[in-house]
Amino acid sequence: MSAQQRQAHYAGYLQNLETQRRLSPYTVSGYRHELAELERLIVAAFPPPAEAPALEALSHFHIRKFASQLHGGGLHPRSIARRLSAWRGFYNWLSEQLPLASNPVDGVRPPRRGKALPKALSADHAVQLVSQPRPGSDPQAPNELCNRAMFELLYSSGLRVSELVSLDVAYAREEGHESAGWVDDASGEVHVTGKGGKKRTVPVGRAALEALRAWLPARRELLRPDSGLARHALFLSVRGKRMTPRMVHSRISAHALALGIPSNVHPHVMRHSFASHVLQSSGDLRAVQEMLGHASISSTQVYTSLDFMRLAQVYDAAHPRAKKRDA
């Protein structure tokens, strides 16, 4: 099939899109571009003196090769998917004009889109956020002591905000309540219940433990006779109620803004920062998977992909706010 014959088929398809399907000129122009790319790839694959095959002779192998070349050239997977879709539509139409054994584009998938890297603060900004009080505030005020303890613990142990607000002062079990998590000061660990009821234990750094110890006396002052089951909660609002995820989100966002940290900070940013900073220093993917409570390591691989070492040793050696244990 000559180049002129291929161009005639392309023109016929574009006319069908315009007159029969009544697509907008902008959309038709997009299809024209994608067909021009198909022609470019065909010509490049069969340089003279070789003769390019007829459109109906192109195989699944050819289309896969073209998609691979596009990916190797740096084209985004989303753009490759759009290109394959346009070619697939063209071949569906062509099958009504010519005898085709099959649509060569069927079954050809674009490369998988890489997961976007989680947003994380720099180590300097993370430490600034958890260690500095809000400008103009009293660092010994209950709200500031509570904020520092919560923020330190988020960054220290990579907790989900739901896990953070579920923590109790100590393990408790009574009618209508059993602790989902608590901090063990003596062992320097936090016990949490994550997604799917999966329990895990994560180290707590020295700075976070100190912030928690400073918060506990202020917490006792916030307890009220009508606190009910909230009396078990580690983190309380000024009304003596258990802290909620929304409250934590609001507090950490306002705190970051007041400190001039150039980012939209929320609790999950601290979890991402924890994982990124430990991995950057240690390269221990498996240990971070365990600390984050990811069921699959693929969820942790958005940070990096490295070898296994012992959990507590990695944490103490790598985390910017960790307690350095004696050897």
mmCIF file of C-alpha atoms in Angstrom:
data_model
loop_
_atom_site.group_PDB
_atom_site.id
_atom_site.type_symbol
_atom_site.label_atom_id
_atom_site.label_comp_id
_atom_site.label_asym_id
_atom_site.label_seq_id
_atom_site.Cartn_x
_atom_site.Cartn_y
_atom_site.Cartn_z
ATOM 1 C CA MET A 1 0.000 0.000 0.000
ATOM 2 C CA SER A 2 1.426 3.350 -1.012
ATOM 3 C CA ALA A 3 1.626 6.391 1.210
ATOM 4 C CA GLN A 4 -1.088 7.954 -0.940
ATOM 5 C CA GLN A 5 -3.440 5.038 -0.251
ATOM 6 C CA ARG A 6 -2.833 5.250 3.480
ATOM 7 C CA GLN A 7 -3.477 8.981 3.398
ATOM 8 C CA ALA A 8 -6.747 8.337 1.574
ATOM 9 C CA HIS A 9 -7.897 6.029 4.365
ATOM 10 C CA TYR A 10 -6.897 8.549 6.999
ATOM 11 C CA ALA A 11 -8.826 11.263 5.172
ATOM 12 C CA GLY A 12 -11.869 9.008 4.857
ATOM 13 C CA TYR A 13 -11.898 8.313 8.584
ATOM 14 C CA LEU A 14 -11.527 11.994 9.474
ATOM 15 C CA GLN A 15 -14.388 12.874 7.142
ATOM 16 C CA ASN A 16 -16.516 10.226 8.857
ATOM 17 C CA LEU A 17 -15.750 11.769 12.238
ATOM 18 C CA GLU A 18 -16.695 15.206 10.965
ATOM 19 C CA THR A 19 -19.808 14.457 8.915
ATOM 20 C CA GLN A 20 -21.245 11.244 10.385
ATOM 21 C CA ARG A 21 -20.262 11.460 14.032
ATOM 22 C CA ARG A 22 -20.344 15.281 13.990
ATOM 23 C CA LEU A 23 -17.329 15.702 16.232
ATOM 24 C CA SER A 24 -16.034 19.202 16.835
ATOM 25 C CA PRO A 25 -13.264 20.587 14.622
ATOM 26 C CA TYR A 26 -10.986 20.598 17.675
ATOM 27 C CA THR A 27 -11.589 16.875 18.297
ATOM 28 C CA VAL A 28 -11.127 16.013 14.626
ATOM 29 C CA SER A 29 -7.875 17.938 14.648
ATOM 30 C CA GLY A 30 -6.717 15.799 17.578
ATOM 31 C CA TYR A 31 -7.488 12.597 15.647
ATOM 32 C CA ARG A 32 -5.649 14.002 12.628
ATOM 33 C CA HIS A 33 -2.575 14.511 14.761
ATOM 34 C CA GLU A 34 -2.723 10.965 16.150
ATOM 35 C CA LEU A 35 -3.056 9.458 12.661
ATOM 36 C CA ALA A 36 -0.134 11.548 11.466
ATOM 37 C CA GLU A 37 1.894 10.028 14.290
ATOM 38 C CA LEU A 38 0.857 6.536 13.204
ATOM 39 C CA GLU A 39 2.006 7.301 9.673
ATOM 40 C CA ARG A 40 5.294 8.709 10.942
ATOM 41 C CA LEU A 41 5.976 5.531 12.906
ATOM 42 C CA ILE A 42 5.086 3.323 9.946
ATOM 43 C CA VAL A 43 7.437 5.191 7.625
ATOM 44 C CA ALA A 44 10.231 5.188 10.224
ATOM 45 C CA ALA A 45 9.842 1.431 10.758
ATOM 46 C CA PHE A 46 10.217 0.660 7.049
ATOM 47 C CA PRO A 47 12.758 3.089 5.549
ATOM 48 C CA PRO A 48 13.562 2.826 1.819
ATOM 49 C CA PRO A 49 14.195 0.646 -0.008
ATOM 50 C CA ALA A 50 11.837 -1.382 2.185
ATOM 51 C CA GLU A 51 8.155 -0.967 1.415
ATOM 52 C CA ALA A 52 5.806 -0.103 4.256
ATOM 53 C CA PRO A 53 3.071 -2.708 4.712
ATOM 54 C CA ALA A 54 -0.545 -2.037 3.973
ATOM 55 C CA LEU A 55 -2.595 -0.750 6.879
ATOM 56 C CA GLU A 56 -4.486 -4.032 7.010
ATOM 57 C CA ALA A 57 -1.178 -5.906 7.234
ATOM 58 C CA LEU A 58 -0.019 -4.153 10.388
ATOM 59 C CA SER A 59 0.019 -6.584 13.275
ATOM 60 C CA HIS A 60 -0.342 -6.482 17.025
ATOM 61 C CA PHE A 61 3.458 -6.717 17.148
ATOM 62 C CA HIS A 62 3.870 -3.506 15.115
ATOM 63 C CA ILE A 63 1.503 -1.519 17.347
ATOM 64 C CA ARG A 64 3.200 -2.772 20.490
ATOM 65 C CA LYS A 65 6.541 -1.722 19.033
ATOM 66 C CA PHE A 66 5.189 1.732 18.208
ATOM 67 C CA ALA A 67 3.851 2.159 21.755
ATOM 68 C CA SER A 68 7.209 1.084 23.143
ATOM 69 C CA GLN A 69 9.010 3.620 20.973
ATOM 70 C CA LEU A 70 6.713 6.386 22.149
ATOM 71 C CA HIS A 71 7.361 5.452 25.757
ATOM 72 C CA GLY A 72 11.098 5.301 25.169
ATOM 73 C CA GLY A 73 10.909 8.756 23.640
ATOM 74 C CA GLY A 74 9.495 10.132 26.891
ATOM 75 C CA LEU A 75 5.818 10.429 25.942
ATOM 76 C CA HIS A 76 3.589 10.329 29.023
ATOM 77 C CA PRO A 77 1.564 7.112 29.492
ATOM 78 C CA ARG A 78 -1.644 9.165 29.380
ATOM 79 C CA SER A 79 -0.709 10.501 25.956
ATOM 80 C CA ILE A 80 0.193 7.015 24.719
ATOM 81 C CA ALA A 81 -3.194 5.769 25.940
ATOM 82 C CA ARG A 82 -4.925 8.557 24.012
ATOM 83 C CA ARG A 83 -2.921 7.716 20.892
ATOM 84 C CA LEU A 84 -3.775 4.012 21.104
ATOM 85 C CA SER A 85 -7.440 4.859 21.572
ATOM 86 C CA ALA A 86 -7.412 6.991 18.414
ATOM 87 C CA TRP A 87 -5.694 4.233 16.433
ATOM 88 C CA ARG A 88 -8.138 1.648 17.755
ATOM 89 C CA GLY A 89 -11.075 3.757 16.601
ATOM 90 C CA PHE A 90 -9.492 4.202 13.189
ATOM 91 C CA TYR A 91 -9.022 0.455 12.764
ATOM 92 C CA ASN A 92 -12.594 -0.209 13.871
ATOM 93 C CA TRP A 93 -13.725 2.056 11.034
ATOM 94 C CA LEU A 94 -11.196 0.559 8.611
ATOM 95 C CA SER A 95 -12.584 -2.917 9.280
ATOM 96 C CA GLU A 96 -15.799 -1.736 7.608
ATOM 97 C CA GLN A 97 -13.857 -0.653 4.532
ATOM 98 C CA LEU A 98 -11.344 -3.475 4.185
ATOM 99 C CA PRO A 99 -11.189 -7.141 5.202
ATOM 100 C CA LEU A 100 -9.189 -7.224 8.440
ATOM 101 C CA ALA A 101 -8.282 -10.372 10.341
ATOM 102 C CA SER A 102 -8.441 -8.375 13.583
ATOM 103 C CA ASN A 103 -7.897 -4.939 15.016
ATOM 104 C CA PRO A 104 -4.113 -4.832 15.637
ATOM 105 C CA VAL A 105 -4.552 -2.242 18.411
ATOM 106 C CA ASP A 106 -6.834 -4.443 20.518
ATOM 107 C CA GLY A 107 -5.047 -5.720 23.582
ATOM 108 C CA VAL A 108 -2.192 -3.224 23.364
ATOM 109 C CA ARG A 109 -2.036 -1.354 26.624
ATOM 110 C CA PRO A 110 -0.111 1.803 27.429
ATOM 111 C CA PRO A 111 2.702 1.678 29.998
ATOM 112 C CA ARG A 112 1.517 1.787 33.573
ATOM 113 C CA ARG A 113 1.403 5.257 35.018
ATOM 114 C CA GLY A 114 3.914 5.713 37.782
ATOM 115 C CA LYS A 115 2.416 6.696 41.112
ATOM 116 C CA ALA A 116 2.886 10.298 42.027
ATOM 117 C CA LEU A 117 5.458 10.704 44.747
ATOM 118 C CA PRO A 118 3.884 11.551 48.085
ATOM 119 C CA LYS A 119 4.225 15.132 49.173
ATOM 120 C CA ALA A 120 6.749 15.528 51.967
ATOM 121 C CA LEU A 121 8.338 18.393 53.853
ATOM 122 C CA SER A 122 12.067 18.901 53.893
ATOM 123 C CA ALA A 123 13.707 17.626 57.065
ATOM 124 C CA ASP A 124 14.369 21.219 58.151
ATOM 125 C CA HIS A 125 10.745 22.248 57.695
ATOM 126 C CA ALA A 126 9.468 19.106 59.413
ATOM 127 C CA VAL A 127 11.636 19.712 62.467
ATOM 128 C CA GLN A 128 10.677 23.392 62.483
ATOM 129 C CA LEU A 129 6.979 22.522 62.411
ATOM 130 C CA VAL A 130 7.081 20.010 65.263
ATOM 131 C CA SER A 131 9.515 21.845 67.518
ATOM 132 C CA GLN A 132 8.554 25.523 67.295
ATOM 133 C CA PRO A 133 5.474 27.045 68.955
ATOM 134 C CA ARG A 134 3.194 29.305 66.998
ATOM 135 C CA PRO A 135 4.681 32.839 66.876
ATOM 136 C CA GLY A 136 3.202 35.050 69.590
ATOM 137 C CA SER A 137 1.664 32.144 71.500
ATOM 138 C CA ASP A 138 2.397 30.872 74.996
ATOM 139 C CA PRO A 139 4.310 27.601 74.483
ATOM 140 C CA GLN A 140 3.015 26.370 77.858
ATOM 141 C CA ALA A 141 -0.649 26.912 76.994
ATOM 142 C CA PRO A 142 -2.634 23.639 76.848
ATOM 143 C CA ASN A 143 -3.359 24.012 73.133
ATOM 144 C CA GLU A 144 0.308 24.539 72.304
ATOM 145 C CA LEU A 145 1.426 21.615 74.476
ATOM 146 C CA CYS A 146 -1.213 19.395 72.859
ATOM 147 C CA ASN A 147 -0.246 20.520 69.363
ATOM 148 C CA ARG A 148 3.433 19.868 69.907
ATOM 149 C CA ALA A 149 2.778 16.401 71.316
ATOM 150 C CA MET A 150 0.478 15.502 68.418
ATOM 151 C CA PHE A 151 2.749 16.895 65.720
ATOM 152 C CA GLU A 152 5.846 15.284 67.196
ATOM 153 C CA LEU A 153 4.105 11.922 67.382
ATOM 154 C CA LEU A 154 2.812 12.157 63.804
ATOM 155 C CA TYR A 155 6.306 12.825 62.514
ATOM 156 C CA SER A 156 8.069 10.542 64.998
ATOM 157 C CA SER A 157 6.087 7.412 64.204
ATOM 158 C CA GLY A 158 4.366 7.967 60.855
ATOM 159 C CA LEU A 159 0.865 7.523 62.257
ATOM 160 C CA ARG A 160 -2.330 8.032 60.310
ATOM 161 C CA VAL A 161 -4.402 10.831 61.810
ATOM 162 C CA SER A 162 -7.165 8.316 62.596
ATOM 163 C CA GLU A 163 -4.633 6.282 64.576
ATOM 164 C CA LEU A 164 -3.383 9.372 66.395
ATOM 165 C CA VAL A 165 -6.794 10.475 67.656
ATOM 166 C CA SER A 166 -7.672 6.908 68.683
ATOM 167 C CA LEU A 167 -4.791 6.728 71.148
ATOM 168 C CA ASP A 168 -5.527 6.398 74.865
ATOM 169 C CA VAL A 169 -3.296 7.463 77.741
ATOM 170 C CA ALA A 170 -2.877 3.800 78.635
ATOM 171 C CA TYR A 171 -4.503 0.540 77.674
ATOM 172 C CA ALA A 172 -8.055 0.381 79.039
ATOM 173 C CA ARG A 173 -10.879 -2.100 78.702
ATOM 174 C CA GLU A 174 -14.374 -1.653 80.059
ATOM 175 C CA GLU A 175 -17.937 -1.980 78.872
ATOM 176 C CA GLY A 176 -18.284 -0.074 75.610
ATOM 177 C CA HIS A 177 -14.593 0.637 75.230
ATOM 178 C CA GLU A 178 -11.318 -1.084 74.533
ATOM 179 C CA SER A 179 -8.200 0.871 73.672
ATOM 180 C CA ALA A 180 -7.284 0.840 69.982
ATOM 181 C CA GLY A 181 -3.873 2.304 70.766
ATOM 182 C CA TRP A 182 -1.687 3.790 73.469
ATOM 183 C CA VAL A 183 1.853 5.024 74.079
ATOM 184 C CA ASP A 184 4.174 3.006 76.306
ATOM 185 C CA ASP A 185 6.607 5.561 77.692
ATOM 186 C CA ALA A 186 8.806 2.954 79.370
ATOM 187 C CA SER A 187 9.501 1.040 76.154
ATOM 188 C CA GLY A 188 9.386 4.096 73.892
ATOM 189 C CA GLU A 189 6.730 2.561 71.643
ATOM 190 C CA VAL A 190 3.254 3.357 70.416
ATOM 191 C CA HIS A 191 0.703 0.580 69.884
ATOM 192 C CA VAL A 192 -1.884 1.324 67.197
ATOM 193 C CA THR A 193 -4.720 -0.352 65.339
ATOM 194 C CA GLY A 194 -4.575 0.469 61.654
ATOM 195 C CA LYS A 195 -6.659 -0.288 58.596
ATOM 196 C CA GLY A 196 -8.525 -3.580 58.686
ATOM 197 C CA GLY A 197 -7.991 -3.836 62.437
ATOM 198 C CA LYS A 198 -4.322 -4.634 61.904
ATOM 199 C CA LYS A 199 -2.280 -3.923 65.031
ATOM 200 C CA ARG A 200 1.334 -2.784 64.999
ATOM 201 C CA THR A 201 3.941 -1.328 67.320
ATOM 202 C CA VAL A 202 6.143 1.576 66.243
ATOM 203 C CA PRO A 203 9.098 3.249 67.994
ATOM 204 C CA VAL A 204 8.587 6.735 69.415
ATOM 205 C CA GLY A 205 11.464 9.185 69.310
ATOM 206 C CA ARG A 206 12.927 11.003 72.305
ATOM 207 C CA ALA A 207 11.536 14.413 71.282
ATOM 208 C CA ALA A 208 8.015 13.017 70.927
ATOM 209 C CA LEU A 209 8.185 11.302 74.327
ATOM 210 C CA GLU A 210 9.324 14.550 75.947
ATOM 211 C CA ALA A 211 6.484 16.457 74.276
ATOM 212 C CA LEU A 212 3.985 13.862 75.520
ATOM 213 C CA ARG A 213 5.295 14.121 79.078
ATOM 214 C CA ALA A 214 4.918 17.916 78.939
ATOM 215 C CA TRP A 215 1.358 17.571 77.628
ATOM 216 C CA LEU A 216 -0.001 15.101 80.193
ATOM 217 C CA PRO A 217 -0.303 17.562 83.145
ATOM 218 C CA ALA A 218 -2.195 20.035 80.918
ATOM 219 C CA ARG A 219 -4.392 17.176 79.690
ATOM 220 C CA ARG A 220 -5.471 16.380 83.244
ATOM 221 C CA GLU A 221 -6.606 19.970 83.650
ATOM 222 C CA LEU A 222 -8.877 19.625 80.604
ATOM 223 C CA LEU A 223 -10.664 16.527 81.892
ATOM 224 C CA ARG A 224 -14.253 17.179 82.961
ATOM 225 C CA PRO A 225 -16.705 15.186 85.054
ATOM 226 C CA ASP A 226 -18.872 14.683 81.967
ATOM 227 C CA SER A 227 -16.001 13.557 79.717
ATOM 228 C CA GLY A 228 -17.311 9.971 79.747
ATOM 229 C CA LEU A 229 -15.215 7.585 77.674
ATOM 230 C CA ALA A 230 -13.185 10.566 76.452
ATOM 231 C CA ARG A 231 -11.379 10.413 79.799
ATOM 232 C CA HIS A 232 -9.252 7.665 78.263
ATOM 233 C CA ALA A 233 -8.219 9.771 75.246
ATOM 234 C CA LEU A 234 -4.590 10.850 75.010
ATOM 235 C CA PHE A 235 -5.430 14.024 73.096
ATOM 236 C CA LEU A 236 -8.298 16.244 74.242
ATOM 237 C CA SER A 237 -9.887 19.396 72.914
ATOM 238 C CA VAL A 238 -10.357 22.449 75.130
ATOM 239 C CA ARG A 239 -13.845 21.076 75.887
ATOM 240 C CA GLY A 240 -12.437 17.861 77.274
ATOM 241 C CA LYS A 241 -13.542 15.752 74.312
ATOM 242 C CA ARG A 242 -11.439 13.347 72.267
ATOM 243 C CA MET A 243 -9.609 15.115 69.470
ATOM 244 C CA THR A 244 -10.995 14.501 65.968
ATOM 245 C CA PRO A 245 -9.121 14.148 62.646
ATOM 246 C CA ARG A 246 -10.651 17.420 61.456
ATOM 247 C CA MET A 247 -9.363 19.264 64.521
ATOM 248 C CA VAL A 248 -5.851 17.896 63.988
ATOM 249 C CA HIS A 249 -5.960 18.865 60.305
ATOM 250 C CA SER A 250 -7.077 22.393 61.165
ATOM 251 C CA ARG A 251 -4.460 22.830 63.871
ATOM 252 C CA ILE A 252 -1.483 21.574 61.885
ATOM 253 C CA SER A 253 -2.443 23.583 58.794
ATOM 254 C CA ALA A 254 -2.779 26.785 60.845
ATOM 255 C CA HIS A 255 0.482 26.059 62.655
ATOM 256 C CA ALA A 256 2.428 25.584 59.410
ATOM 257 C CA LEU A 257 0.921 28.754 57.951
ATOM 258 C CA ALA A 258 1.880 30.762 61.045
ATOM 259 C CA LEU A 259 5.474 29.490 60.804
ATOM 260 C CA GLY A 260 5.664 30.439 57.123
ATOM 261 C CA ILE A 261 6.267 26.904 55.907
ATOM 262 C CA PRO A 262 5.612 27.051 52.132
ATOM 263 C CA SER A 263 3.354 24.033 51.790
ATOM 264 C CA ASN A 264 -0.218 22.913 52.297
ATOM 265 C CA VAL A 265 0.524 20.882 55.417
ATOM 266 C CA HIS A 266 -1.946 18.313 56.726
ATOM 267 C CA PRO A 267 -1.501 15.220 58.926
ATOM 268 C CA HIS A 268 -0.770 12.885 56.021
ATOM 269 C CA VAL A 269 2.079 15.149 54.913
ATOM 270 C CA MET A 270 3.761 14.318 58.217
ATOM 271 C CA ARG A 271 3.322 10.594 57.543
ATOM 272 C CA HIS A 272 4.854 11.022 54.083
ATOM 273 C CA SER A 273 7.679 13.091 55.564
ATOM 274 C CA PHE A 274 8.388 10.414 58.173
ATOM 275 C CA ALA A 275 8.602 7.681 55.503
ATOM 276 C CA SER A 276 10.641 9.744 53.060
ATOM 277 C CA HIS A 277 13.185 10.919 55.608
ATOM 278 C CA VAL A 278 13.753 7.492 57.165
ATOM 279 C CA LEU A 279 14.127 5.917 53.734
ATOM 280 C CA GLN A 280 16.473 8.618 52.497
ATOM 281 C CA SER A 281 18.745 7.955 55.456
ATOM 282 C CA SER A 282 18.404 4.191 55.832
ATOM 283 C CA GLY A 283 17.190 2.760 52.538
ATOM 284 C CA ASP A 284 15.168 0.185 54.474
ATOM 285 C CA LEU A 285 11.910 -0.310 52.607
ATOM 286 C CA ARG A 286 10.714 -3.310 54.601
ATOM 287 C CA ALA A 287 11.213 -1.625 57.946
ATOM 288 C CA VAL A 288 9.291 1.461 56.796
ATOM 289 C CA GLN A 289 6.520 -0.776 55.422
ATOM 290 C CA GLU A 290 6.169 -2.318 58.871
ATOM 291 C CA MET A 291 6.208 1.035 60.652
ATOM 292 C CA LEU A 292 3.620 2.518 58.282
ATOM 293 C CA GLY A 293 1.404 -0.554 58.510
ATOM 294 C CA HIS A 294 1.158 -1.079 54.760
ATOM 295 C CA ALA A 295 -0.361 -4.450 53.897
ATOM 296 C CA SER A 296 1.527 -4.536 50.587
ATOM 297 C CA ILE A 297 5.050 -3.364 49.974
ATOM 298 C CA SER A 298 3.873 -1.836 46.692
ATOM 299 C CA SER A 299 2.237 0.905 48.777
ATOM 300 C CA THR A 300 5.621 1.704 50.319
ATOM 301 C CA GLN A 301 7.515 1.552 47.023
ATOM 302 C CA VAL A 302 6.345 5.035 46.101
ATOM 303 C CA TYR A 303 9.106 6.213 48.426
ATOM 304 C CA THR A 304 11.952 3.977 47.242
ATOM 305 C CA SER A 305 12.933 0.316 46.926
ATOM 306 C CA LEU A 306 15.729 -0.997 49.100
ATOM 307 C CA ASP A 307 16.727 -3.864 51.421
ATOM 308 C CA PHE A 308 15.602 -5.098 54.841
ATOM 309 C CA MET A 309 17.282 -4.250 58.147
ATOM 310 C CA ARG A 310 16.130 -4.407 61.724
ATOM 311 C CA LEU A 311 13.249 -2.062 62.540
ATOM 312 C CA ALA A 312 14.333 -0.384 65.779
ATOM 313 C CA GLN A 313 17.969 0.013 64.690
ATOM 314 C CA VAL A 314 16.938 1.672 61.437
ATOM 315 C CA TYR A 315 14.554 3.990 63.224
ATOM 316 C CA ASP A 316 17.073 5.125 65.846
ATOM 317 C CA ALA A 317 19.862 5.563 63.336
ATOM 318 C CA ALA A 318 17.876 7.373 60.655
ATOM 319 C CA HIS A 319 14.984 9.446 61.982
ATOM 320 C CA PRO A 320 15.839 13.119 62.575
ATOM 321 C CA ARG A 321 13.892 13.183 65.868
ATOM 322 C CA ALA A 322 14.718 9.697 67.149
ATOM 323 C CA LYS A 323 16.404 8.829 70.399
ATOM 324 C CA LYS A 324 19.857 7.435 69.702
ATOM 325 C CA ARG A 325 20.101 4.209 71.682
ATOM 326 C CA ASP A 326 23.355 3.057 73.183
ATOM 327 C CA ALA A 327 24.963 0.165 71.328
#
